Amino acid sequence: MKILRWLDKHLEEYILVFLSALATVVVLYNVFMRFVMNDSSSWAEELARFSFIWLILVGISYGVKTQRHISVDALLMAFKAKGKVIINIIANVLFLIFAITMVYFGYDVASTTLDRGQVTPGLQIPMGVVYLAAPVGMFLTSIRLIQHIWGQISRLKTGDFEDVEEEFSEQMKQ
């Protein structure tokens, strides 16, 4: 249970820090090789690109977890606290449908690519590993969305709307 709590709290953060550091080191290495040694390596460019792809798709989940995604809030401003919670539930359910669709079709594309044995030209890693970023990132996003939807439904059931206005104004500042 302790491990699950730790994963819930930190999984995306550690993945994002690792991928950011990896991309940074690889890009700096490639810049050094290109401009100092007059030699460029294709594997470094590929690794940086693939790290960035994974970084973005896992970052979506982190954005959902921390409620940092850009949103159109003009509609929310017209509602009281309970209405804001309901609108948030609807928006998160729609996002969840999109995320689950991406998991399904992303996995299909990744597994087909893995079955065909396609590899990247520089690193010679299976291209399906790169394509797995979409279903993995969207799966993590789905988990975070379900957590938020569950919390918002609980809030509706209990009628606890005291801090909704505060949370909304806090999100506006970010």
PDB file of C-alpha atoms in Angstrom:
ATOM      1  CA  MET A   1       0.000   0.000   0.000  1.00  0.00           C
ATOM      2  CA  LYS A   2       2.895   2.323   0.798  1.00  0.00           C
ATOM      3  CA  ILE A   3       4.336   1.744  -2.689  1.00  0.00           C
ATOM      4  CA  LEU A   4       1.005   2.537  -4.338  1.00  0.00           C
ATOM      5  CA  ARG A   5       0.723   5.751  -2.345  1.00  0.00           C
ATOM      6  CA  TRP A   6       4.250   6.733  -3.385  1.00  0.00           C
ATOM      7  CA  LEU A   7       3.495   5.938  -7.041  1.00  0.00           C
ATOM      8  CA  ASP A   8       0.284   7.950  -6.859  1.00  0.00           C
ATOM      9  CA  LYS A   9       2.166  10.899  -5.474  1.00  0.00           C
ATOM     10  CA  HIS A  10       5.415  10.823  -7.483  1.00  0.00           C
ATOM     11  CA  LEU A  11       5.322   8.527 -10.544  1.00  0.00           C
ATOM     12  CA  GLU A  12       4.917  11.167 -13.239  1.00  0.00           C
ATOM     13  CA  GLU A  13       7.314  13.549 -11.519  1.00  0.00           C
ATOM     14  CA  TYR A  14      10.178  11.052 -11.499  1.00  0.00           C
ATOM     15  CA  ILE A  15       9.527   9.966 -15.079  1.00  0.00           C
ATOM     16  CA  LEU A  16       9.450  13.602 -16.221  1.00  0.00           C
ATOM     17  CA  VAL A  17      12.639  14.521 -14.362  1.00  0.00           C
ATOM     18  CA  PHE A  18      14.439  11.497 -15.814  1.00  0.00           C
ATOM     19  CA  LEU A  19      13.269  12.202 -19.373  1.00  0.00           C
ATOM     20  CA  SER A  20      14.105  15.913 -19.091  1.00  0.00           C
ATOM     21  CA  ALA A  21      17.592  15.143 -17.805  1.00  0.00           C
ATOM     22  CA  LEU A  22      18.129  12.505 -20.482  1.00  0.00           C
ATOM     23  CA  ALA A  23      17.037  14.816 -23.303  1.00  0.00           C
ATOM     24  CA  THR A  24      19.168  17.664 -21.943  1.00  0.00           C
ATOM     25  CA  VAL A  25      22.315  15.558 -21.583  1.00  0.00           C
ATOM     26  CA  VAL A  26      21.885  13.988 -25.015  1.00  0.00           C
ATOM     27  CA  VAL A  27      21.264  17.342 -26.726  1.00  0.00           C
ATOM     28  CA  LEU A  28      24.293  18.893 -24.996  1.00  0.00           C
ATOM     29  CA  TYR A  29      26.392  15.905 -26.035  1.00  0.00           C
ATOM     30  CA  ASN A  30      25.231  16.260 -29.628  1.00  0.00           C
ATOM     31  CA  VAL A  31      25.903  20.021 -29.647  1.00  0.00           C
ATOM     32  CA  PHE A  32      29.418  19.368 -28.330  1.00  0.00           C
ATOM     33  CA  MET A  33      30.005  16.661 -30.938  1.00  0.00           C
ATOM     34  CA  ARG A  34      28.647  18.778 -33.778  1.00  0.00           C
ATOM     35  CA  PHE A  35      30.359  22.096 -33.052  1.00  0.00           C
ATOM     36  CA  VAL A  36      33.543  21.054 -31.248  1.00  0.00           C
ATOM     37  CA  MET A  37      34.330  17.671 -32.763  1.00  0.00           C
ATOM     38  CA  ASN A  38      32.696  18.327 -36.167  1.00  0.00           C
ATOM     39  CA  ASP A  39      30.816  15.046 -35.892  1.00  0.00           C
ATOM     40  CA  SER A  40      27.125  14.477 -35.294  1.00  0.00           C
ATOM     41  CA  SER A  41      25.489  11.278 -34.135  1.00  0.00           C
ATOM     42  CA  SER A  42      22.066  10.206 -35.382  1.00  0.00           C
ATOM     43  CA  TRP A  43      21.377   8.152 -32.265  1.00  0.00           C
ATOM     44  CA  ALA A  44      21.620  11.247 -30.050  1.00  0.00           C
ATOM     45  CA  GLU A  45      19.095  13.144 -32.126  1.00  0.00           C
ATOM     46  CA  GLU A  46      16.745  10.148 -32.094  1.00  0.00           C
ATOM     47  CA  LEU A  47      17.073   9.610 -28.350  1.00  0.00           C
ATOM     48  CA  ALA A  48      16.405  13.285 -27.629  1.00  0.00           C
ATOM     49  CA  ARG A  49      13.353  13.262 -29.920  1.00  0.00           C
ATOM     50  CA  PHE A  50      11.941  10.062 -28.419  1.00  0.00           C
ATOM     51  CA  SER A  51      12.572  11.335 -24.878  1.00  0.00           C
ATOM     52  CA  PHE A  52      10.709  14.506 -25.765  1.00  0.00           C
ATOM     53  CA  ILE A  53       7.758  12.522 -27.168  1.00  0.00           C
ATOM     54  CA  TRP A  54       7.517  10.476 -23.970  1.00  0.00           C
ATOM     55  CA  LEU A  55       8.001  13.634 -21.891  1.00  0.00           C
ATOM     56  CA  ILE A  56       5.026  15.333 -23.530  1.00  0.00           C
ATOM     57  CA  LEU A  57       2.685  12.365 -23.287  1.00  0.00           C
ATOM     58  CA  VAL A  58       3.524  11.580 -19.654  1.00  0.00           C
ATOM     59  CA  GLY A  59       3.393  15.316 -18.945  1.00  0.00           C
ATOM     60  CA  ILE A  60      -0.286  15.350 -19.910  1.00  0.00           C
ATOM     61  CA  SER A  61      -0.965  13.059 -16.963  1.00  0.00           C
ATOM     62  CA  TYR A  62       1.036  15.300 -14.644  1.00  0.00           C
ATOM     63  CA  GLY A  63      -0.937  18.309 -15.887  1.00  0.00           C
ATOM     64  CA  VAL A  64      -4.195  16.532 -15.073  1.00  0.00           C
ATOM     65  CA  LYS A  65      -2.901  15.504 -11.647  1.00  0.00           C
ATOM     66  CA  THR A  66      -1.907  19.054 -10.729  1.00  0.00           C
ATOM     67  CA  GLN A  67      -4.834  20.733 -12.555  1.00  0.00           C
ATOM     68  CA  ARG A  68      -2.414  22.849 -14.613  1.00  0.00           C
ATOM     69  CA  HIS A  69      -3.864  22.365 -18.092  1.00  0.00           C
ATOM     70  CA  ILE A  70      -5.113  25.376 -19.974  1.00  0.00           C
ATOM     71  CA  SER A  71      -8.890  25.536 -19.877  1.00  0.00           C
ATOM     72  CA  VAL A  72     -11.626  27.816 -21.090  1.00  0.00           C
ATOM     73  CA  ASP A  73     -13.209  29.080 -17.910  1.00  0.00           C
ATOM     74  CA  ALA A  74     -15.638  31.675 -19.268  1.00  0.00           C
ATOM     75  CA  LEU A  75     -18.442  29.123 -18.916  1.00  0.00           C
ATOM     76  CA  LEU A  76     -17.418  28.250 -15.361  1.00  0.00           C
ATOM     77  CA  MET A  77     -17.617  31.889 -14.290  1.00  0.00           C
ATOM     78  CA  ALA A  78     -21.358  31.880 -14.959  1.00  0.00           C
ATOM     79  CA  PHE A  79     -22.043  29.141 -12.401  1.00  0.00           C
ATOM     80  CA  LYS A  80     -22.073  28.870  -8.651  1.00  0.00           C
ATOM     81  CA  ALA A  81     -19.894  26.282  -6.885  1.00  0.00           C
ATOM     82  CA  LYS A  82     -22.141  23.255  -7.522  1.00  0.00           C
ATOM     83  CA  GLY A  83     -22.457  24.135 -11.211  1.00  0.00           C
ATOM     84  CA  LYS A  84     -18.679  24.449 -11.507  1.00  0.00           C
ATOM     85  CA  VAL A  85     -18.261  20.969 -10.061  1.00  0.00           C
ATOM     86  CA  ILE A  86     -20.820  19.544 -12.511  1.00  0.00           C
ATOM     87  CA  ILE A  87     -19.172  21.282 -15.496  1.00  0.00           C
ATOM     88  CA  ASN A  88     -15.780  19.962 -14.344  1.00  0.00           C
ATOM     89  CA  ILE A  89     -17.180  16.429 -14.144  1.00  0.00           C
ATOM     90  CA  ILE A  90     -18.591  16.695 -17.677  1.00  0.00           C
ATOM     91  CA  ALA A  91     -15.303  18.082 -19.035  1.00  0.00           C
ATOM     92  CA  ASN A  92     -13.274  15.371 -17.298  1.00  0.00           C
ATOM     93  CA  VAL A  93     -15.589  12.610 -18.558  1.00  0.00           C
ATOM     94  CA  LEU A  94     -15.177  13.893 -22.134  1.00  0.00           C
ATOM     95  CA  PHE A  95     -11.407  14.048 -21.652  1.00  0.00           C
ATOM     96  CA  LEU A  96     -11.509  10.514 -20.197  1.00  0.00           C
ATOM     97  CA  ILE A  97     -13.349   9.222 -23.282  1.00  0.00           C
ATOM     98  CA  PHE A  98     -10.652  10.786 -25.475  1.00  0.00           C
ATOM     99  CA  ALA A  99      -7.852   9.345 -23.316  1.00  0.00           C
ATOM    100  CA  ILE A 100      -9.333   5.830 -23.342  1.00  0.00           C
ATOM    101  CA  THR A 101      -9.763   6.037 -27.120  1.00  0.00           C
ATOM    102  CA  MET A 102      -6.096   7.035 -27.419  1.00  0.00           C
ATOM    103  CA  VAL A 103      -5.067   4.113 -25.191  1.00  0.00           C
ATOM    104  CA  TYR A 104      -7.010   1.675 -27.361  1.00  0.00           C
ATOM    105  CA  PHE A 105      -5.852   2.914 -30.756  1.00  0.00           C
ATOM    106  CA  GLY A 106      -2.356   3.831 -29.551  1.00  0.00           C
ATOM    107  CA  TYR A 107      -1.841   0.326 -28.233  1.00  0.00           C
ATOM    108  CA  ASP A 108      -3.097  -1.083 -31.536  1.00  0.00           C
ATOM    109  CA  VAL A 109      -0.577   0.989 -33.508  1.00  0.00           C
ATOM    110  CA  ALA A 110       2.281   0.195 -31.100  1.00  0.00           C
ATOM    111  CA  SER A 111       1.618  -3.555 -31.061  1.00  0.00           C
ATOM    112  CA  THR A 112       1.268  -3.689 -34.856  1.00  0.00           C
ATOM    113  CA  THR A 113       4.578  -1.856 -35.210  1.00  0.00           C
ATOM    114  CA  LEU A 114       6.233  -4.188 -32.694  1.00  0.00           C
ATOM    115  CA  ASP A 115       4.872  -7.241 -34.543  1.00  0.00           C
ATOM    116  CA  ARG A 116       6.306  -5.983 -37.829  1.00  0.00           C
ATOM    117  CA  GLY A 117       9.748  -5.603 -36.285  1.00  0.00           C
ATOM    118  CA  GLN A 118      10.274  -2.024 -37.431  1.00  0.00           C
ATOM    119  CA  VAL A 119      13.323  -0.439 -35.758  1.00  0.00           C
ATOM    120  CA  THR A 120      14.670   3.087 -35.570  1.00  0.00           C
ATOM    121  CA  PRO A 121      17.564   3.852 -37.920  1.00  0.00           C
ATOM    122  CA  GLY A 122      19.993   5.286 -35.344  1.00  0.00           C
ATOM    123  CA  LEU A 123      19.349   3.438 -32.098  1.00  0.00           C
ATOM    124  CA  GLN A 124      17.999   0.225 -33.621  1.00  0.00           C
ATOM    125  CA  ILE A 125      15.283   0.023 -30.963  1.00  0.00           C
ATOM    126  CA  PRO A 126      11.799  -1.205 -31.863  1.00  0.00           C
ATOM    127  CA  MET A 127       9.683   1.657 -33.192  1.00  0.00           C
ATOM    128  CA  GLY A 128       6.776   0.254 -31.198  1.00  0.00           C
ATOM    129  CA  VAL A 129       8.536   1.371 -28.000  1.00  0.00           C
ATOM    130  CA  VAL A 130       8.312   4.953 -29.248  1.00  0.00           C
ATOM    131  CA  TYR A 131       4.652   4.498 -30.207  1.00  0.00           C
ATOM    132  CA  LEU A 132       3.885   3.084 -26.753  1.00  0.00           C
ATOM    133  CA  ALA A 133       4.256   6.624 -25.395  1.00  0.00           C
ATOM    134  CA  ALA A 134       0.690   7.462 -26.465  1.00  0.00           C
ATOM    135  CA  PRO A 135      -1.121   4.573 -24.765  1.00  0.00           C
ATOM    136  CA  VAL A 136       1.095   4.735 -21.647  1.00  0.00           C
ATOM    137  CA  GLY A 137       0.708   8.508 -21.287  1.00  0.00           C
ATOM    138  CA  MET A 138      -3.029   8.359 -21.907  1.00  0.00           C
ATOM    139  CA  PHE A 139      -3.421   5.426 -19.504  1.00  0.00           C
ATOM    140  CA  LEU A 140      -1.769   7.466 -16.755  1.00  0.00           C
ATOM    141  CA  THR A 141      -3.972  10.402 -17.757  1.00  0.00           C
ATOM    142  CA  SER A 142      -7.062   8.180 -17.525  1.00  0.00           C
ATOM    143  CA  ILE A 143      -6.127   7.156 -13.990  1.00  0.00           C
ATOM    144  CA  ARG A 144      -5.700  10.806 -12.956  1.00  0.00           C
ATOM    145  CA  LEU A 145      -8.992  11.765 -14.605  1.00  0.00           C
ATOM    146  CA  ILE A 146     -10.824   8.957 -12.811  1.00  0.00           C
ATOM    147  CA  GLN A 147      -9.337  10.174  -9.519  1.00  0.00           C
ATOM    148  CA  HIS A 148     -10.581  13.711 -10.187  1.00  0.00           C
ATOM    149  CA  ILE A 149     -14.016  12.575 -11.349  1.00  0.00           C
ATOM    150  CA  TRP A 150     -14.362  10.394  -8.255  1.00  0.00           C
ATOM    151  CA  GLY A 151     -13.418  13.302  -5.997  1.00  0.00           C
ATOM    152  CA  GLN A 152     -15.841  15.645  -7.739  1.00  0.00           C
ATOM    153  CA  ILE A 153     -18.690  13.126  -7.522  1.00  0.00           C
ATOM    154  CA  SER A 154     -17.926  12.670  -3.809  1.00  0.00           C
ATOM    155  CA  ARG A 155     -18.065  16.432  -3.427  1.00  0.00           C
ATOM    156  CA  LEU A 156     -21.497  16.481  -5.108  1.00  0.00           C
ATOM    157  CA  LYS A 157     -22.779  13.701  -2.843  1.00  0.00           C
ATOM    158  CA  THR A 158     -21.604  15.374   0.361  1.00  0.00           C
ATOM    159  CA  GLY A 159     -22.513  18.885  -0.758  1.00  0.00           C
ATOM    160  CA  ASP A 160     -19.054  20.132   0.219  1.00  0.00           C
ATOM    161  CA  PHE A 161     -18.631  23.185  -2.010  1.00  0.00           C
ATOM    162  CA  GLU A 162     -16.846  25.467   0.455  1.00  0.00           C
ATOM    163  CA  ASP A 163     -13.456  25.484  -1.218  1.00  0.00           C
ATOM    164  CA  VAL A 164     -14.645  25.271  -4.862  1.00  0.00           C
ATOM    165  CA  GLU A 165     -14.526  29.042  -5.362  1.00  0.00           C
ATOM    166  CA  GLU A 166     -11.084  29.139  -3.745  1.00  0.00           C
ATOM    167  CA  GLU A 167      -9.774  26.346  -6.001  1.00  0.00           C
ATOM    168  CA  PHE A 168     -11.256  28.038  -9.053  1.00  0.00           C
ATOM    169  CA  SER A 169      -9.621  31.378  -8.252  1.00  0.00           C
ATOM    170  CA  GLU A 170      -6.325  29.576  -7.521  1.00  0.00           C
ATOM    171  CA  GLN A 171      -6.450  27.913 -10.949  1.00  0.00           C
ATOM    172  CA  MET A 172      -7.113  31.313 -12.532  1.00  0.00           C
ATOM    173  CA  LYS A 173      -3.871  32.658 -11.017  1.00  0.00           C
ATOM    174  CA  GLN A 174      -1.809  29.847 -12.518  1.00  0.00           C
TER     175      GLN A 174
END
